[in-house]
Coordinates of C-alpha atoms in Angstrom, one line a residue:
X1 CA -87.9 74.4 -64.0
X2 CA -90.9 76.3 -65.1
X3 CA -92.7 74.5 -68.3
X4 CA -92.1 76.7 -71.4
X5 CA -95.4 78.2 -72.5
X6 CA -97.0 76.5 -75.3
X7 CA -97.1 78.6 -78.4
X8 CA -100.5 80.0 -79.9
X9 CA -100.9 80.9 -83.7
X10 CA -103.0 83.2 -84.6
X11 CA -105.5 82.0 -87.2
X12 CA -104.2 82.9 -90.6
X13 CA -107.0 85.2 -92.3
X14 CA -108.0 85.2 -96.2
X15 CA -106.4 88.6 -96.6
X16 CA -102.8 88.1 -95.4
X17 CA -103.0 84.8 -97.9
X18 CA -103.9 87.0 -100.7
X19 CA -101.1 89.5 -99.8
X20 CA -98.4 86.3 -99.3
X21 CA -99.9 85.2 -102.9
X22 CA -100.1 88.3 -104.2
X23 CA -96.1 88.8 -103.4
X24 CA -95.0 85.8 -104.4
X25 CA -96.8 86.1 -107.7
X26 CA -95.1 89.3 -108.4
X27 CA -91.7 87.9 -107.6
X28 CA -92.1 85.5 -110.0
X29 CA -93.6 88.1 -112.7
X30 CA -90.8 90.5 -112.3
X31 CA -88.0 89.4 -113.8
X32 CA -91.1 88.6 -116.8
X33 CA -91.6 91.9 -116.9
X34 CA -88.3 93.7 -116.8
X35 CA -87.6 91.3 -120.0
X36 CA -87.6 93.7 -123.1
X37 CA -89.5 92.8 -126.1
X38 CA -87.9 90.8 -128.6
X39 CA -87.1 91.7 -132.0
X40 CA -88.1 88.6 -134.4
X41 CA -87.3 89.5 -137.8
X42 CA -86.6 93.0 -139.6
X43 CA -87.5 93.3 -144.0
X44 CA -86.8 96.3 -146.1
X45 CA -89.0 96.7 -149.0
X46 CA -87.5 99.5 -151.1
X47 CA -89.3 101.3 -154.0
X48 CA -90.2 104.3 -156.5
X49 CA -93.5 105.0 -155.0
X50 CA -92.1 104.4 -151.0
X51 CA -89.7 102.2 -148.8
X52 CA -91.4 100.1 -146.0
X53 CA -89.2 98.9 -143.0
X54 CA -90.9 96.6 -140.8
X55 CA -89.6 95.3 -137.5
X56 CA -91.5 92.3 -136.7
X57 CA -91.8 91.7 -132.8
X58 CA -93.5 89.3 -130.0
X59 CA -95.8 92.4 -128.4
X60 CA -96.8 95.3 -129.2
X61 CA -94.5 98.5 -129.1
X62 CA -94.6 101.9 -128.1
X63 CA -92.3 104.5 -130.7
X64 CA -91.9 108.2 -131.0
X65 CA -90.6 109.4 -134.2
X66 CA -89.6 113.2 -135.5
X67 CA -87.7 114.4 -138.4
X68 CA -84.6 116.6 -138.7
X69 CA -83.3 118.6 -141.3
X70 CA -80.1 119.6 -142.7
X71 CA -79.1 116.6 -143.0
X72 CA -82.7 114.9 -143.7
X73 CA -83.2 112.4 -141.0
X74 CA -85.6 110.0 -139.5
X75 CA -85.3 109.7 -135.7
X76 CA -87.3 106.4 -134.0
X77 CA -87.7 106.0 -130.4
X78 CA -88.9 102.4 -129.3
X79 CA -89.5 101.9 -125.9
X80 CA -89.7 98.6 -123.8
X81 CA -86.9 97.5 -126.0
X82 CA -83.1 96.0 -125.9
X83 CA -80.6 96.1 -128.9
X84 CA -80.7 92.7 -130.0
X85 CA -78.6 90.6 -133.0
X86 CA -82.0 90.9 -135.3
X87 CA -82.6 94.5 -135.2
X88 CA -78.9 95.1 -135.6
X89 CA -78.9 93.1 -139.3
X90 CA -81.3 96.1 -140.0
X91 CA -78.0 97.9 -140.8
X92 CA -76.9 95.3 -143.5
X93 CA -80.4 95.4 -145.0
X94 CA -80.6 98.7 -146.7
X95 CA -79.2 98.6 -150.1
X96 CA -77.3 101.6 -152.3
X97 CA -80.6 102.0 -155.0
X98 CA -83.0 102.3 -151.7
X99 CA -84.8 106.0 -153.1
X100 CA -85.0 107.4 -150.0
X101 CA -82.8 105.9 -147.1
X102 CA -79.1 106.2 -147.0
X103 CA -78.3 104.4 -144.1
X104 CA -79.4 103.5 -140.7
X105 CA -78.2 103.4 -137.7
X106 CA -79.0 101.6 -134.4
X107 CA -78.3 102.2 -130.7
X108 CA -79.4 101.5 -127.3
X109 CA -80.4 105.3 -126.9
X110 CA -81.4 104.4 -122.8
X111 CA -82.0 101.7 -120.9
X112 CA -85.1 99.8 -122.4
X113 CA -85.3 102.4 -125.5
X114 CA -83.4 101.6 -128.6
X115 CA -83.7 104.6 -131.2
X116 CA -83.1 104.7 -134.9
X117 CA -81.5 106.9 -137.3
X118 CA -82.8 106.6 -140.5
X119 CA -80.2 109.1 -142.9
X120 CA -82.4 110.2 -145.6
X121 CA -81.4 110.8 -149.5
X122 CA -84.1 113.4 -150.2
X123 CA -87.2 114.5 -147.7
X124 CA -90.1 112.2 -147.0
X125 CA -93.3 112.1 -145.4
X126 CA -93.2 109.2 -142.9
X127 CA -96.1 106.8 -141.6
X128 CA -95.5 104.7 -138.5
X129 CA -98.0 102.8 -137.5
X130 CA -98.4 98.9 -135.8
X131 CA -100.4 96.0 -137.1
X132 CA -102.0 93.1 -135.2
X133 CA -101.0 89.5 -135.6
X134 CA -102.3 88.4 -138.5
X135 CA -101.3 84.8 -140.5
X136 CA -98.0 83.8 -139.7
X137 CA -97.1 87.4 -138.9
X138 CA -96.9 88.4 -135.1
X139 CA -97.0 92.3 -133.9
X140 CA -95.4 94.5 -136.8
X141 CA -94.0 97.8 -136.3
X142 CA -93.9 99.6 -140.0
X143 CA -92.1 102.6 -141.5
X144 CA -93.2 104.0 -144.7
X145 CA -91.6 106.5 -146.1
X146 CA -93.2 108.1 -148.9
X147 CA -91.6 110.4 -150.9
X148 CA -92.6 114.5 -150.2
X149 CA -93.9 115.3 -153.8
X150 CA -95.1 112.3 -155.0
X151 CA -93.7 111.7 -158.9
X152 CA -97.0 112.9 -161.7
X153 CA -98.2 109.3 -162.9
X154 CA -98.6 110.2 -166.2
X155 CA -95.5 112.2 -166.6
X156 CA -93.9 109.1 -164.7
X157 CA -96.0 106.8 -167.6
X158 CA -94.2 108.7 -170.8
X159 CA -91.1 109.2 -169.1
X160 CA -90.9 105.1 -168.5
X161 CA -92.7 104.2 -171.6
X162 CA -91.2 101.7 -174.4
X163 CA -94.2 101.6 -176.0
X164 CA -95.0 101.5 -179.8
X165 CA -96.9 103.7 -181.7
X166 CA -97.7 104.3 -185.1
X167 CA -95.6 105.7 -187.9
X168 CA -95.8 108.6 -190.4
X169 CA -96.0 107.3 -193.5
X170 CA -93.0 106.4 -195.9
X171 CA -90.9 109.3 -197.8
X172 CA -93.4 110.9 -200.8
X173 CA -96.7 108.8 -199.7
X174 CA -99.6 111.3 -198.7
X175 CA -100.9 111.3 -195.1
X176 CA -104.2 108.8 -194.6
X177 CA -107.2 111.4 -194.6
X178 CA -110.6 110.8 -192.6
X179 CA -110.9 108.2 -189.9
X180 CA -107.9 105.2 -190.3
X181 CA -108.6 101.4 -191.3
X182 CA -109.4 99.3 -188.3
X183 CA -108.3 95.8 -188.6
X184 CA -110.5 92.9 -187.1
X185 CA -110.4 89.5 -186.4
X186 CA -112.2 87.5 -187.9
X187 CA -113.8 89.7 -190.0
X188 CA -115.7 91.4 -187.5
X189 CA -116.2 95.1 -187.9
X190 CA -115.4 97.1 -185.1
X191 CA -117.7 100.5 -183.8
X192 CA -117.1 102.8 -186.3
X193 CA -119.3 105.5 -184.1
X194 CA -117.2 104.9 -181.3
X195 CA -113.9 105.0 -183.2
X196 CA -115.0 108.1 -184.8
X197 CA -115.1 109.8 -180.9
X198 CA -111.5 109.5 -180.4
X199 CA -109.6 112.7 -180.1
X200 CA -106.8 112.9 -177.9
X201 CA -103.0 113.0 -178.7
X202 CA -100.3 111.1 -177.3
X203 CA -96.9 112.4 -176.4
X204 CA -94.1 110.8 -178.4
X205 CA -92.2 108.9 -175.6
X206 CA -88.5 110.1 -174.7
X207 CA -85.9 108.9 -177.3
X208 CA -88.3 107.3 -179.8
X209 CA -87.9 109.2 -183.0
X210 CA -89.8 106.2 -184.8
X211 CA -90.6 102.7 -185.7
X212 CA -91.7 100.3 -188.8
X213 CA -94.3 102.6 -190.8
X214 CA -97.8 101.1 -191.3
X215 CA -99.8 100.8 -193.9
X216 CA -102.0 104.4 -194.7
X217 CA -105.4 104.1 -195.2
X218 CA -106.8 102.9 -198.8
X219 CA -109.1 105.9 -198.6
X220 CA -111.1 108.5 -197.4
X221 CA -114.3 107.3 -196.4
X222 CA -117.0 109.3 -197.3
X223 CA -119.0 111.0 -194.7
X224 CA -120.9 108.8 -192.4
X225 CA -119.5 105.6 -194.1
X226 CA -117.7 103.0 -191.7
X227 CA -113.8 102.9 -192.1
X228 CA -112.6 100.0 -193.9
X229 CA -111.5 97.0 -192.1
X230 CA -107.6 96.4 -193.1
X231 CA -104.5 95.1 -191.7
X232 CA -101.7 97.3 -190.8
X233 CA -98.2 96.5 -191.5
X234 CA -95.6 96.7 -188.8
X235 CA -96.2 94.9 -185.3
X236 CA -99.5 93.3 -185.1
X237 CA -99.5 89.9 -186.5
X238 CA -102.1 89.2 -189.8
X239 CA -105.4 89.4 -188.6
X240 CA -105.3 90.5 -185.3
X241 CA -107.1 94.0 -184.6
X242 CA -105.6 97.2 -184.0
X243 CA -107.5 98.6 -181.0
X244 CA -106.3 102.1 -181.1
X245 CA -106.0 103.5 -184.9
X246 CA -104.8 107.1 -185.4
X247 CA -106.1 109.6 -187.0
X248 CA -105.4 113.5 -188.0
X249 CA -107.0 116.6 -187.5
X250 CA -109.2 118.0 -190.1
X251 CA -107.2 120.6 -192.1
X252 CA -104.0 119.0 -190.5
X253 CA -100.9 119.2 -192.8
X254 CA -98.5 116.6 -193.8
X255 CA -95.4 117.7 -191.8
X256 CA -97.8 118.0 -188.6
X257 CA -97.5 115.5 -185.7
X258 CA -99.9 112.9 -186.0
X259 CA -102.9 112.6 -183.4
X260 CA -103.3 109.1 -182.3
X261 CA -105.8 107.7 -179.2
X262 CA -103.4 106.4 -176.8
X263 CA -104.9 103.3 -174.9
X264 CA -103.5 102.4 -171.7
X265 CA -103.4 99.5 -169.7
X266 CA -103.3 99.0 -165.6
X267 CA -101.6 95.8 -165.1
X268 CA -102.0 94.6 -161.4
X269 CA -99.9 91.7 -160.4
X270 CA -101.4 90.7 -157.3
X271 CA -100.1 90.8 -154.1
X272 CA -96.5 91.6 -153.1
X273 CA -94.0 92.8 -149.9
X274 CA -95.1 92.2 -146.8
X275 CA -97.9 89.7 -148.9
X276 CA -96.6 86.8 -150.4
X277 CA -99.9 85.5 -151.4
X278 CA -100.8 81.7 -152.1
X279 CA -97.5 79.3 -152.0
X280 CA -96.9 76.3 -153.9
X281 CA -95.5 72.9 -152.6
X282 CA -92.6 74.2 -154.5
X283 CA -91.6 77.1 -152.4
X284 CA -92.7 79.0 -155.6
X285 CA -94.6 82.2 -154.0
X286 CA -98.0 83.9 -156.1
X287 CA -96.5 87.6 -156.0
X288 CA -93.0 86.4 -157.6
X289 CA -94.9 84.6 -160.5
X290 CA -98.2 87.4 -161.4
X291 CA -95.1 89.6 -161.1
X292 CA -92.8 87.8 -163.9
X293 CA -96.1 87.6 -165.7
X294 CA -97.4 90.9 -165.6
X295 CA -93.7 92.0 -166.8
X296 CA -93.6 89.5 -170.5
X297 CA -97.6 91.1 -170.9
X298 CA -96.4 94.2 -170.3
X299 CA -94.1 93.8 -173.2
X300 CA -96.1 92.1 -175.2
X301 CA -98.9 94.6 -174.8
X302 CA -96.6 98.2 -175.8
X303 CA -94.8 95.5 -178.7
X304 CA -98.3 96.8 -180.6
X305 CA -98.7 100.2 -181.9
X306 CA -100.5 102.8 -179.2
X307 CA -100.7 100.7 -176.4
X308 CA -99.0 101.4 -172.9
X309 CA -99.0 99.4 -169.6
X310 CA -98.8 100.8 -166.3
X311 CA -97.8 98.7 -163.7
X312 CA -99.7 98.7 -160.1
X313 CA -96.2 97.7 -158.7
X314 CA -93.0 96.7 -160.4
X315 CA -91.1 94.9 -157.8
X316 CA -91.8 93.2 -154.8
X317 CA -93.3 95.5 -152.2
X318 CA -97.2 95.9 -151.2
X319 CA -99.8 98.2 -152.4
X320 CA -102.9 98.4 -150.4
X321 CA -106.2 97.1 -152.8
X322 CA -107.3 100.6 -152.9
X323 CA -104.2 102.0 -154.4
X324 CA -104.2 99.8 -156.6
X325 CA -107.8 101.3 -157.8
X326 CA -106.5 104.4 -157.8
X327 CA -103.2 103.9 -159.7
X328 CA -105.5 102.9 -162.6
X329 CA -107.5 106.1 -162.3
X330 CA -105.1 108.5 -161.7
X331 CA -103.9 107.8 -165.8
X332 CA -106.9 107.4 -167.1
X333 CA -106.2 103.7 -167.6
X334 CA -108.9 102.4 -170.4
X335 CA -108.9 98.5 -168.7
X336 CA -107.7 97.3 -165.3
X337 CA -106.2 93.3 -165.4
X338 CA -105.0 91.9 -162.1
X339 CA -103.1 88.8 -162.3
X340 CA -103.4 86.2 -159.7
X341 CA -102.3 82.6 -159.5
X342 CA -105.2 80.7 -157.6
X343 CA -104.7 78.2 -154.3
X344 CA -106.7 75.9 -152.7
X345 CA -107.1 73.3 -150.2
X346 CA -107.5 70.4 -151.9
X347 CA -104.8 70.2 -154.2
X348 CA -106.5 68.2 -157.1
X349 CA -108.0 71.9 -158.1
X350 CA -107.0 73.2 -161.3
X351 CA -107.7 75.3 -164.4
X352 CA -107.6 79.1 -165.3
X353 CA -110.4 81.5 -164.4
X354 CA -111.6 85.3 -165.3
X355 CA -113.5 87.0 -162.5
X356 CA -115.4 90.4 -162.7
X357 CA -117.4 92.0 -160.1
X358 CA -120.7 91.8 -158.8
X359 CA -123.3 94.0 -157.4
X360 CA -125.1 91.4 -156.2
X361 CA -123.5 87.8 -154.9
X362 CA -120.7 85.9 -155.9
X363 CA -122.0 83.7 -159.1
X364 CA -120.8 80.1 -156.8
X365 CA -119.2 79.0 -153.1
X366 CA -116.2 79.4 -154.9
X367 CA -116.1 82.3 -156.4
X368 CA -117.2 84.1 -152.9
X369 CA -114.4 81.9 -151.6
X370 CA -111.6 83.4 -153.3
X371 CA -112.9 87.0 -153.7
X372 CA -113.0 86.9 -149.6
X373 CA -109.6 85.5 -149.5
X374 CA -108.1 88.1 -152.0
X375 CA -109.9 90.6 -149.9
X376 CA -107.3 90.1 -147.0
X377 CA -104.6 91.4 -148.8
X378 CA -104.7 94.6 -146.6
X379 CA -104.6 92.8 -143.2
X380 CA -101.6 90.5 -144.9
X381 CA -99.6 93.5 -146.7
X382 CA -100.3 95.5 -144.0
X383 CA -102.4 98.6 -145.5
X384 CA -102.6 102.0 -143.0
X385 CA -105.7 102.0 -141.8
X386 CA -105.5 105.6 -140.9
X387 CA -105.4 106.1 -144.6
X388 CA -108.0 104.0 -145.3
X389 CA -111.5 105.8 -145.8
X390 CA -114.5 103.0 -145.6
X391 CA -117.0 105.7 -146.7
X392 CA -114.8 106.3 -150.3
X393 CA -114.5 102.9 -150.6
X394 CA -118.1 102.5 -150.1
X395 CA -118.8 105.6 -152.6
X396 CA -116.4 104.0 -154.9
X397 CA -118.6 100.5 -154.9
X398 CA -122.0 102.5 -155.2
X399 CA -120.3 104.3 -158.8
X400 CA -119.5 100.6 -160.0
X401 CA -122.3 101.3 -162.6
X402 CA -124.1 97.7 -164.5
X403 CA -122.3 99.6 -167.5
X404 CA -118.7 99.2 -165.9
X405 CA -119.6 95.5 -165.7
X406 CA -120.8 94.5 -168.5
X407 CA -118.1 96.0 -170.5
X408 CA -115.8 94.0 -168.0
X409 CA -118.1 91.0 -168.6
X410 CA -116.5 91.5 -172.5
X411 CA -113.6 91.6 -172.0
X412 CA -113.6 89.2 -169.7
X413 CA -114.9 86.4 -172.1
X414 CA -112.7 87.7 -174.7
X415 CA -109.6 86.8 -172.2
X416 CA -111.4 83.5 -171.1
X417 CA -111.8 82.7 -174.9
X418 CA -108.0 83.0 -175.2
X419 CA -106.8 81.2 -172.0
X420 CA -109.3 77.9 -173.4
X421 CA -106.5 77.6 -175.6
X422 CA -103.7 77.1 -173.7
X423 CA -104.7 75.8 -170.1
X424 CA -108.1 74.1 -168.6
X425 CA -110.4 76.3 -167.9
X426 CA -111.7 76.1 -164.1
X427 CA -115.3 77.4 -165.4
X428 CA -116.3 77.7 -168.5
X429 CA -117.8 81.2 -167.9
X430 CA -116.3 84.4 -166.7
X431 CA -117.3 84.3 -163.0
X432 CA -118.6 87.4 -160.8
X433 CA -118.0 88.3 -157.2
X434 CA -117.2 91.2 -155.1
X435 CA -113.0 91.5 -155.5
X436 CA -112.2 95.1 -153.4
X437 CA -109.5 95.4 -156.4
X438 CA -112.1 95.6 -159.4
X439 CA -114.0 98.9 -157.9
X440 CA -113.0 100.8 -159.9
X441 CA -116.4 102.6 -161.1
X442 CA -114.9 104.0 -164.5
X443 CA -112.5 101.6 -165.8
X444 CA -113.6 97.7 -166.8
X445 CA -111.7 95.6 -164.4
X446 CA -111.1 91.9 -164.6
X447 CA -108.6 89.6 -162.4
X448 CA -106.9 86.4 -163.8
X449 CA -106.2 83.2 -162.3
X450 CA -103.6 82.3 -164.6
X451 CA -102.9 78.4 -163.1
X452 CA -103.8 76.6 -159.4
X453 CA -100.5 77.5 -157.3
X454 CA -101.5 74.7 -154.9
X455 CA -101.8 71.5 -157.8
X456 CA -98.1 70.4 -158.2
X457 CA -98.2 70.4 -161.9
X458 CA -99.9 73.5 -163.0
X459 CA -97.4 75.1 -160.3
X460 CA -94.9 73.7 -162.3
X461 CA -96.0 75.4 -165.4
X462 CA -96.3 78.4 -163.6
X463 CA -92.9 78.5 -163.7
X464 CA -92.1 77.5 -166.8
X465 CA -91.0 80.5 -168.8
X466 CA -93.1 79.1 -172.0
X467 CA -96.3 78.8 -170.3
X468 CA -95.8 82.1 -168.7
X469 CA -95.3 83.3 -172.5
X470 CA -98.6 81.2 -173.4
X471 CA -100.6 82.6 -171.0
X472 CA -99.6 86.4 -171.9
X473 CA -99.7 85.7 -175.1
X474 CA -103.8 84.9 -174.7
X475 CA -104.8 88.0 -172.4
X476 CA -103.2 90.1 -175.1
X477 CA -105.0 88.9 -178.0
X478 CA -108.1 88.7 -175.9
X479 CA -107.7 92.4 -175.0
X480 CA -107.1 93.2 -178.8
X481 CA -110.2 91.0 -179.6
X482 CA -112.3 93.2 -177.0
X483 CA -111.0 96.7 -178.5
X484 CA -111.4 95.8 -181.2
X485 CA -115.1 95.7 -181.0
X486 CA -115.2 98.1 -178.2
X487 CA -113.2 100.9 -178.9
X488 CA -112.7 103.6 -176.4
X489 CA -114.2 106.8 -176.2
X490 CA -112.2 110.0 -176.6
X491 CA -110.9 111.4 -173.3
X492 CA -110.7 114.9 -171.8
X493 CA -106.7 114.4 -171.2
X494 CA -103.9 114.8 -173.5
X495 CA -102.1 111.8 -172.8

């Protein structure tokens, strides 16, 4: 029986081991790849100025979006996706007082593509737009929905306001003449040049017919004479100074409204949303605490007689630094104050601190530190960056004048002054570096570090309701202090 031929391999070349490779490789990766994205977490942060939905996720998306009228809806395509338990919850998440969404309503639209519905309440003008990992965050895919006409601030101010003002005076008593008594503390007498300047009127505010009357004037001053330094009657406490007197109109008669200089105050707690800022060893988060804050100083501040606060945000959703700014500017706010609640690593750190800006260097390590951490906020919150113009901002730090910051410097150490009283100071001095939220060029802009989030005990007091009181308490009376001295010039609004 013939032998059987012996059998001959061929030599195996490079390629066909890189093909073999290559194929196996790719079996392995497929079933990677025909895995759909996952879904982590969905939030819904619902407010006046917009609603944000974000849809947090392990890789990045692709999404197509249109609207469609009658009725107003929001239509989202995501692709590379599956219907999941997470993004389902979604539904559950959007409450009744949401301003602009309805409901929603998810569906596996096609295979890999899930789409959402969002039913709308009134028409909006919607961003979409994704945000890198960033913290503990992964990919984000955000909806904001911003309302079509955006609300008039300062309409929005009056029509919200609970703020005091002063009162005409009793039944049968003659209307103060000339330029009003300015009360000081301390003794101090206030710029009576600069007092003389004001002339703008504030609107009564919706369904305020009145409050305590003050105390007129003792007299007409002769011309060129400083007012007299008194102390109204009614809210302010004996003593303090009454930042923004009234005054009439020469040849004004006594049934006319009275023409005061309404001052008005951008509160900023910081933070917020998508942001939670620095956390305690509690649990206790920065933006729930500067938010409770801002809220008592808020009240505390309109409790005194022509004095009104607007809020950068009053609930918890984000507002890019740069907004913030502009909030302020957009009604003619006289002082900017953004309230933070300070963090650091070593937990032994403690004390209050005032912060301005600075055209030149932060003042310590420290102080460059926190302004670069507080700087961040964008990434965190997650700010558009389509909307974000770097040359305005850059425009906007060139008009931060030496004037804006040494009137902010005065303030500031009147605030500081305050806070010595209540809490530890961190620094004894009103520190300076370059905080993105204090640029305004127009307004003097401090930020507050009521307390050290990260030491156990001041955390504590942080959330203490009486310390919270305290610490309003001060800033108020260290604003009054500064008006006092410094009041505002007359402005070219009616406000």
């Amino acid at each position: 029986m013939p032998a059987t031929p012996p059998i001959r391999s061929k030599p195996v070349s490079r390629r066909t081991v890189l093909k073999a490779g290559g194929t196996l490789l790719l079996s392995v990766l497929a079933p990677m790849t025909a895995q759909a994205a996952q879904i982590l977490a969905v939030r819904v942060w619902p407010a006046e100025d917009y609603t944000r939905v974000t849809l947090e996720n392990d890789t990045d998306l692709k999404v197509k979006h249109f609207l469609v009228p009658d009725p107003d809806r929001l239509v989202v395509d995501i692709e590379g996706l599956v219907l999941n338990s997470t993004l389902k919850s979604l539904v559950a998440k959007i409450e009744s007082n949401d301003p602009y969404i309805k409901e929603v309503r998810v569906g596996q639209n096609r295979p890999n593509v899930v789409r959402l519905v969002f039913d709308l309440k009134e028409k909006v003008t919607p961003q979409v737009f994704t945000l890198e990992p960033v913290g503990t965050y992964k990919h984000r895919l955000i909806f904001d929905l911003y309302p079509v006409k955006a609300a008039d601030p300062i309409a929005a101010l009056i029509e919200k306001g609970e703020w005091s003002q002063d009162d005409k005076p009793a039944d049968g008593a003659a209307p103060a003449t000339g330029q009003p008594a300015l009360a000081s503390q301390g003794g101090a007498s206030s710029n009576a040049q600069g007092a003389a300047s004001q002339s703008t009127a504030a609107a009564t505010p919706p369904g305020q017919a009145g409050a305590a009357a003050s105390a007129p004037s003792t007299g007409a001053n002769a011309p060129g004479q400083s007012p007299a330094i008194a102390t109204q009657s009614g809210k302010p406490g004996a003593g303090e100074p009454d930042p923004a007197p009234a005054h009439h109109k020469p040849g004004q008669k006594s049934g006319q409204e009275k023409m005061v200089r309404m001052l008005t105050i951008a509160l900023d707690p910081g933070h917020g949303g998508e942001d939670p800022g620095a956390m305690g060893a509690r649990g206790s988060r920065e933006k729930d605490i500067v938010l409770a804050i801002a809220k008592r100083l808020k009240d505390k501040i309109e409790d005194h007689p022509n004095m009104r606060v607007m809020l950068t945000r009053d609930g918890d959703y984000f507002v890019p630094l740069g907004k913030r700014v502009e909030k302020a500017r957009k009604v003619d706010a006289d002082l900017f104050v953004s309230i933070h609640a300070d963090a650091f690593v070593k937990t032994s750190a403690r004390g209050s601190s005032v912060f301005v800006l600075s055209e030149k260097g932060a003042t310590s390590s420290a102080a460059r530190w926190l302004a670069d951490k507080e700087n961040q906020a964008d990434l965190i919150g997650g700010a558009n960056a389509k909307g974000h113009d770097p040359q305005l901002a850059s425009v906007l730090f060139d008009l931060s004048t030496t004037a804006q910051i040494n009137d902010s410097m005065k303030v500031g150490k009147a605030v500081l002054g305050e806070i010595g009283g209540i809490n530890k100071l961190h620094k004894g001095s009103v520190e300076q570096a370059g905080f993105a939220v204090l640029k305004a060029p127009d307004i003097p802009s401090i930020l507050i570090e009521t307390a050290f989030i990260s030491n156990p005990e001041e955390e504590a007091r942080l959330l203490d309701d009486e310390y919270q009181d305290q610490i309003a308490d001060a800033i108020v009376k260290g604003i009054r202090r500064y008006f006092a001295k410094n009041p505002p010039l007359s402005k070219n609004r009616l406000t």
